[in-house]
């Protein structure tokens, strides 16, 4: 899949501070109006829904492969189904509605690495929070997760989250084990909506496991901090960059991002931002864009062409 760099210099020295020094985003007290053929609200709500879906994928991956203990437990000789019936998989079962977790298999060689973990959600697996996941996630783990430099390569087969089809790959590398584990993440994805809207999405991020590492089989106390940026291009030809200005926070017991701020820009000009709130677990976020501030519900994306909006406004 093509990586959408749009003139950005991607390197470890600049990845998490700015897009690059030559094309620094110009801050604006009142955001610019980008030259898009759809509204800013359309771009931002579509992107926020994608980020919400992909974060849920990241959490599923971490749940089954995020710690050495979890990987070893899944690699044990007893089958997942037998252990679930015996009550040894309560930590997973409680995450899924009626305890119907995905089929899990591990391919390994005499206790060594690499190991391949396959999560098969079938036609539909429902989480307790109401999210619907289908298809297959494959995770190739290079080394124990308590090893700096350990990687996980994540790929997808016929995979979707709440009807958003996800393809491509995610690469996760452990870069630090101090003050919570820090993982560098590269996402090279294409996401397709039921209405046919497609977004190509390349991101470099850091995800810090702030709380919950000591309880690998219980997700309710997990807290993740997320920083980084993404470059995107949608099927309407709009290209933009998303940069996390205030660390996003994801909690294991909540379906949504609960805090943090993301800024959107095109051609070096900021055109909007999203604030995810004060830590409350809900699906409400706030868009700031030229001349207005507006609440929206995460996952409900708008798709309105600028021409149609102008015609509607002109007819009033």
Short mmCIF file of C-alpha atoms in Angstrom, two decimals:
data_model
loop_
_atom_site.label_atom_id
_atom_site.label_comp_id
_atom_site.label_asym_id
_atom_site.label_seq_id
_atom_site.Cartn_x
_atom_site.Cartn_y
_atom_site.Cartn_z
CA UNK A 1 0.00 0.00 0.00
CA UNK A 2 1.34 3.43 -0.92
CA UNK A 3 2.67 5.48 1.98
CA UNK A 4 1.22 8.99 1.88
CA UNK A 5 4.05 11.26 2.99
CA UNK A 6 2.99 14.51 1.23
CA UNK A 7 6.45 15.99 1.55
CA UNK A 8 6.82 15.09 5.22
CA UNK A 9 10.24 14.05 6.44
CA UNK A 10 9.63 11.06 8.66
CA UNK A 11 12.42 10.30 11.08
CA UNK A 12 12.79 9.40 14.70
CA UNK A 13 14.12 12.85 15.54
CA UNK A 14 10.97 14.63 14.39
CA UNK A 15 8.19 12.07 14.29
CA UNK A 16 6.47 12.97 17.52
CA UNK A 17 7.10 16.71 17.69
CA UNK A 18 6.07 18.05 14.30
CA UNK A 19 5.57 16.98 10.71
CA UNK A 20 8.88 18.55 9.73
CA UNK A 21 10.85 21.72 10.29
CA UNK A 22 10.49 23.03 6.74
CA UNK A 23 6.72 22.73 6.60
CA UNK A 24 5.79 23.73 10.13
CA UNK A 25 2.08 24.01 10.75
CA UNK A 26 1.00 27.61 11.16
CA UNK A 27 -1.16 27.93 14.29
CA UNK A 28 -4.37 29.87 13.95
CA UNK A 29 -6.67 31.50 16.47
CA UNK A 30 -9.39 31.00 13.87
CA UNK A 31 -8.81 27.99 11.66
CA UNK A 32 -8.32 28.21 7.89
CA UNK A 33 -10.82 26.99 5.30
CA UNK A 34 -9.01 24.23 3.36
CA UNK A 35 -9.48 23.70 -0.36
CA UNK A 36 -11.48 20.48 0.05
CA UNK A 37 -14.45 19.27 -1.96
CA UNK A 38 -16.16 18.05 1.22
CA UNK A 39 -16.74 20.00 4.43
CA UNK A 40 -14.26 20.12 7.29
CA UNK A 41 -16.86 18.41 9.46
CA UNK A 42 -16.96 15.56 6.92
CA UNK A 43 -13.18 15.08 6.97
CA UNK A 44 -12.84 15.31 10.74
CA UNK A 45 -15.79 13.09 11.73
CA UNK A 46 -14.72 10.48 9.18
CA UNK A 47 -11.18 10.51 10.53
CA UNK A 48 -12.31 10.38 14.17
CA UNK A 49 -14.46 7.32 13.43
CA UNK A 50 -11.48 5.61 11.79
CA UNK A 51 -9.21 6.39 14.74
CA UNK A 52 -11.86 5.03 17.10
CA UNK A 53 -12.08 1.77 15.12
CA UNK A 54 -8.31 1.34 14.74
CA UNK A 55 -7.73 1.98 18.44
CA UNK A 56 -10.12 -0.88 19.19
CA UNK A 57 -8.02 -3.10 16.91
CA UNK A 58 -4.86 -2.04 18.74
CA UNK A 59 -6.47 -2.96 22.03
CA UNK A 60 -7.52 -6.40 20.79
CA UNK A 61 -3.95 -7.01 19.64
CA UNK A 62 -2.55 -5.91 23.01
CA UNK A 63 -5.07 -7.99 24.93
CA UNK A 64 -3.86 -11.23 23.34
CA UNK A 65 -0.19 -10.39 22.67
CA UNK A 66 0.71 -7.38 24.80
CA UNK A 67 2.56 -9.24 27.56
CA UNK A 68 4.86 -12.24 27.71
CA UNK A 69 2.49 -13.81 30.24
CA UNK A 70 -0.47 -13.55 27.88
CA UNK A 71 1.52 -15.02 24.97
CA UNK A 72 2.83 -17.92 27.06
CA UNK A 73 -0.64 -18.56 28.45
CA UNK A 74 -2.15 -18.72 24.97
CA UNK A 75 0.71 -20.97 23.83
CA UNK A 76 0.07 -23.59 26.52
CA UNK A 77 -0.76 -27.15 25.51
CA UNK A 78 -4.39 -26.99 26.67
CA UNK A 79 -6.75 -25.61 24.05
CA UNK A 80 -8.30 -22.17 24.49
CA UNK A 81 -11.78 -23.70 24.38
CA UNK A 82 -11.00 -26.25 27.12
CA UNK A 83 -9.51 -23.61 29.39
CA UNK A 84 -12.46 -21.29 28.79
CA UNK A 85 -14.88 -24.02 29.83
CA UNK A 86 -12.77 -24.59 32.93
CA UNK A 87 -13.03 -20.93 33.83
CA UNK A 88 -9.38 -20.10 33.17
CA UNK A 89 -10.20 -17.51 30.51
CA UNK A 90 -12.46 -15.28 32.61
CA UNK A 91 -10.30 -12.26 31.73
CA UNK A 92 -11.10 -12.70 28.03
CA UNK A 93 -14.64 -13.97 28.37
CA UNK A 94 -15.74 -10.88 30.33
CA UNK A 95 -14.75 -8.66 27.41
CA UNK A 96 -17.09 -10.39 24.94
CA UNK A 97 -20.86 -10.53 25.01
CA UNK A 98 -22.14 -13.81 26.45
CA UNK A 99 -18.50 -14.94 26.72
CA UNK A 100 -18.30 -15.59 22.96
CA UNK A 101 -14.66 -14.67 22.37
CA UNK A 102 -12.82 -15.08 19.04
CA UNK A 103 -11.24 -18.39 18.12
CA UNK A 104 -7.56 -18.16 19.08
CA UNK A 105 -4.70 -20.27 17.76
CA UNK A 106 -0.93 -20.04 18.27
CA UNK A 107 1.68 -21.39 15.87
CA UNK A 108 5.02 -21.84 17.62
CA UNK A 109 8.10 -24.04 17.49
CA UNK A 110 9.20 -25.80 20.69
CA UNK A 111 8.49 -22.81 22.90
CA UNK A 112 10.65 -20.47 20.85
CA UNK A 113 9.93 -17.33 18.84
CA UNK A 114 8.66 -16.14 16.46
CA UNK A 115 5.08 -17.10 17.31
CA UNK A 116 2.01 -16.41 15.22
CA UNK A 117 -1.25 -15.67 17.02
CA UNK A 118 -4.43 -15.83 14.94
CA UNK A 119 -7.65 -14.24 16.18
CA UNK A 120 -10.70 -15.36 14.20
CA UNK A 121 -13.83 -13.33 14.97
CA UNK A 122 -15.92 -15.16 12.40
CA UNK A 123 -18.87 -13.39 10.80
CA UNK A 124 -19.57 -11.42 13.97
CA UNK A 125 -18.19 -11.17 17.50
CA UNK A 126 -19.77 -8.62 19.81
CA UNK A 127 -17.91 -6.95 22.65
CA UNK A 128 -19.66 -6.12 25.91
CA UNK A 129 -19.46 -2.45 24.92
CA UNK A 130 -21.52 -3.15 21.80
CA UNK A 131 -18.75 -3.02 19.21
CA UNK A 132 -18.97 -5.61 16.42
CA UNK A 133 -15.77 -7.20 15.04
CA UNK A 134 -15.52 -9.71 12.20
CA UNK A 135 -12.78 -11.40 10.18
CA UNK A 136 -9.24 -12.40 11.09
CA UNK A 137 -6.28 -10.68 12.77
CA UNK A 138 -2.86 -12.35 12.47
CA UNK A 139 -0.07 -11.27 14.83
CA UNK A 140 3.54 -12.38 14.27
CA UNK A 141 5.51 -11.89 17.51
CA UNK A 142 9.31 -11.81 17.18
CA UNK A 143 10.32 -12.05 20.86
CA UNK A 144 8.95 -11.83 24.41
CA UNK A 145 7.25 -8.49 25.09
CA UNK A 146 9.63 -7.71 27.98
CA UNK A 147 12.44 -7.39 25.41
CA UNK A 148 13.41 -4.04 23.89
CA UNK A 149 13.29 -4.37 20.12
CA UNK A 150 10.57 -7.04 20.16
CA UNK A 151 8.16 -6.56 17.27
CA UNK A 152 4.64 -7.56 16.38
CA UNK A 153 3.45 -7.46 12.77
CA UNK A 154 -0.33 -7.30 12.46
CA UNK A 155 -2.23 -8.13 9.26
CA UNK A 156 -5.91 -8.58 8.43
CA UNK A 157 -8.11 -10.91 6.39
CA UNK A 158 -11.71 -9.92 5.55
CA UNK A 159 -11.63 -7.77 8.67
CA UNK A 160 -14.05 -5.09 9.83
CA UNK A 161 -14.94 -3.10 12.95
CA UNK A 162 -18.51 -1.79 13.15
CA UNK A 163 -18.83 -2.20 9.35
CA UNK A 164 -15.59 -0.30 8.62
CA UNK A 165 -13.41 -2.60 6.50
CA UNK A 166 -9.74 -2.47 7.52
CA UNK A 167 -6.83 -3.74 5.38
CA UNK A 168 -3.07 -3.23 5.40
CA UNK A 169 -0.67 -3.76 8.29
CA UNK A 170 0.43 -2.46 11.68
CA UNK A 171 4.02 -2.81 12.93
CA UNK A 172 4.62 -2.48 16.69
CA UNK A 173 8.10 -2.33 18.27
CA UNK A 174 8.97 -2.15 21.97
CA UNK A 175 11.34 0.83 22.31
CA UNK A 176 11.42 1.28 26.10
CA UNK A 177 10.53 -0.65 29.24
CA UNK A 178 11.00 2.25 31.65
CA UNK A 179 8.04 4.04 33.28
CA UNK A 180 5.58 1.75 31.53
CA UNK A 181 6.26 0.03 28.25
CA UNK A 182 6.57 2.32 25.22
CA UNK A 183 5.75 0.91 21.79
CA UNK A 184 6.54 2.61 18.48
CA UNK A 185 3.75 1.94 16.00
CA UNK A 186 3.60 2.23 12.21
CA UNK A 187 0.17 1.91 10.65
CA UNK A 188 -0.21 1.57 6.88
CA UNK A 189 -3.91 1.02 6.39
CA UNK A 190 -6.86 1.47 4.08
CA UNK A 191 -10.28 1.85 5.67
CA UNK A 192 -13.53 1.61 3.71
CA UNK A 193 -16.94 2.81 4.88
CA UNK A 194 -20.23 1.12 3.94
CA UNK A 195 -21.07 4.20 1.80
CA UNK A 196 -17.92 3.60 -0.28
CA UNK A 197 -15.75 6.32 1.27
CA UNK A 198 -12.13 5.12 1.40
CA UNK A 199 -9.25 6.57 3.39
CA UNK A 200 -5.58 5.65 2.94
CA UNK A 201 -3.89 6.19 6.25
CA UNK A 202 -0.20 6.18 7.22
CA UNK A 203 0.69 6.89 10.85
CA UNK A 204 3.69 6.84 13.17
CA UNK A 205 2.80 6.83 16.85
CA UNK A 206 4.01 5.99 20.33
CA UNK A 207 1.74 4.11 22.70
CA UNK A 208 2.69 4.04 26.38
CA UNK A 209 1.13 1.46 28.67
CA UNK A 210 0.72 3.74 31.71
CA UNK A 211 -1.27 1.47 34.03
CA UNK A 212 -2.38 -2.16 34.09
CA UNK A 213 0.75 -4.01 32.97
CA UNK A 214 0.84 -5.88 36.27
CA UNK A 215 -2.56 -7.45 35.55
CA UNK A 216 -2.17 -8.81 31.99
CA UNK A 217 -5.34 -10.90 32.21
CA UNK A 218 -7.58 -8.07 33.42
CA UNK A 219 -8.29 -5.20 31.05
CA UNK A 220 -10.39 -2.94 33.27
CA UNK A 221 -7.42 -1.15 34.87
CA UNK A 222 -5.49 -0.55 31.63
CA UNK A 223 -4.55 3.02 30.71
CA UNK A 224 -2.77 3.80 27.44
CA UNK A 225 -1.25 7.14 26.38
CA UNK A 226 -0.95 7.84 22.64
CA UNK A 227 1.09 10.44 20.72
CA UNK A 228 2.10 10.84 17.07
CA UNK A 229 0.76 11.85 13.67
CA UNK A 230 -0.91 10.48 10.56
CA UNK A 231 -1.14 11.50 6.91
CA UNK A 232 -4.34 10.65 5.09
CA UNK A 233 -5.94 10.77 1.67
CA UNK A 234 -9.60 10.01 1.08
CA UNK A 235 -11.42 8.80 -2.02
CA UNK A 236 -12.66 12.36 -2.68
CA UNK A 237 -9.03 13.44 -3.21
CA UNK A 238 -8.63 15.36 0.05
CA UNK A 239 -5.19 15.10 1.69
CA UNK A 240 -4.55 16.13 5.26
CA UNK A 241 -2.36 15.54 8.31
CA UNK A 242 -3.49 14.73 11.83
CA UNK A 243 -1.15 15.48 14.75
CA UNK A 244 -1.82 14.68 18.40
CA UNK A 245 -1.29 17.94 20.31
CA UNK A 246 -2.31 16.64 23.74
CA UNK A 247 -1.71 12.97 24.54
CA UNK A 248 -4.75 10.82 23.81
CA UNK A 249 -5.82 8.46 26.55
CA UNK A 250 -7.42 5.06 26.08
CA UNK A 251 -8.79 3.06 29.02
CA UNK A 252 -9.43 -0.65 28.97
CA UNK A 253 -12.87 -0.27 30.51
CA UNK A 254 -14.08 2.30 27.96
CA UNK A 255 -14.93 1.88 24.30
CA UNK A 256 -13.81 5.41 23.38
CA UNK A 257 -10.81 7.68 23.70
CA UNK A 258 -11.47 9.66 26.88
CA UNK A 259 -9.16 12.68 26.64
CA UNK A 260 -6.60 14.48 24.49
CA UNK A 261 -6.60 16.76 21.47
CA UNK A 262 -5.85 16.24 17.77
CA UNK A 263 -5.13 19.02 15.27
CA UNK A 264 -5.79 18.74 11.52
CA UNK A 265 -3.89 20.60 8.81
CA UNK A 266 -3.48 20.79 5.04
CA UNK A 267 -0.65 22.53 3.18
CA UNK A 268 0.81 23.73 6.47
CA UNK A 269 -2.39 25.45 7.65
CA UNK A 270 -4.41 24.16 10.58
CA UNK A 271 -8.08 23.82 9.68
CA UNK A 272 -9.56 22.17 12.76
CA UNK A 273 -9.12 20.18 15.93
CA UNK A 274 -10.93 17.59 18.01
CA UNK A 275 -11.01 17.58 21.80
CA UNK A 276 -11.87 14.20 23.31
CA UNK A 277 -12.84 15.54 26.73
CA UNK A 278 -11.78 15.48 30.35
CA UNK A 279 -11.52 11.74 30.98
CA UNK A 280 -15.23 10.94 31.06
CA UNK A 281 -16.11 7.72 29.23
CA UNK A 282 -18.57 8.79 26.55
CA UNK A 283 -18.84 9.04 22.77
CA UNK A 284 -18.96 12.85 22.66
CA UNK A 285 -16.12 14.99 21.29
CA UNK A 286 -15.87 18.62 20.16
CA UNK A 287 -14.77 19.90 16.74
CA UNK A 288 -13.22 23.35 16.51
CA UNK A 289 -13.15 24.73 12.96
CA UNK A 290 -13.31 28.10 11.21
CA UNK A 291 -15.77 30.25 13.07
CA UNK A 292 -17.48 27.53 15.06
CA UNK A 293 -17.31 24.86 17.72
CA UNK A 294 -19.54 21.81 17.52
CA UNK A 295 -20.14 18.61 19.46
CA UNK A 296 -20.37 15.31 17.60
CA UNK A 297 -20.71 11.64 18.42
CA UNK A 298 -17.65 9.52 17.73
CA UNK A 299 -18.40 6.95 15.03
CA UNK A 300 -21.13 8.99 13.33
CA UNK A 301 -19.42 10.48 10.30
CA UNK A 302 -20.86 13.20 8.09
CA UNK A 303 -20.19 13.25 4.34
CA UNK A 304 -21.29 16.53 2.75
CA UNK A 305 -19.85 18.18 -0.33
CA UNK A 306 -18.91 21.85 -0.07
CA UNK A 307 -20.91 22.66 -3.21
CA UNK A 308 -24.07 21.13 -1.73
CA UNK A 309 -23.59 22.98 1.56
CA UNK A 310 -23.14 26.30 -0.24
CA UNK A 311 -26.24 25.69 -2.33
CA UNK A 312 -28.27 24.86 0.78
CA UNK A 313 -27.03 27.97 2.56
CA UNK A 314 -27.74 30.11 -0.51
CA UNK A 315 -31.32 28.88 -0.66
CA UNK A 316 -32.15 30.03 2.86
#
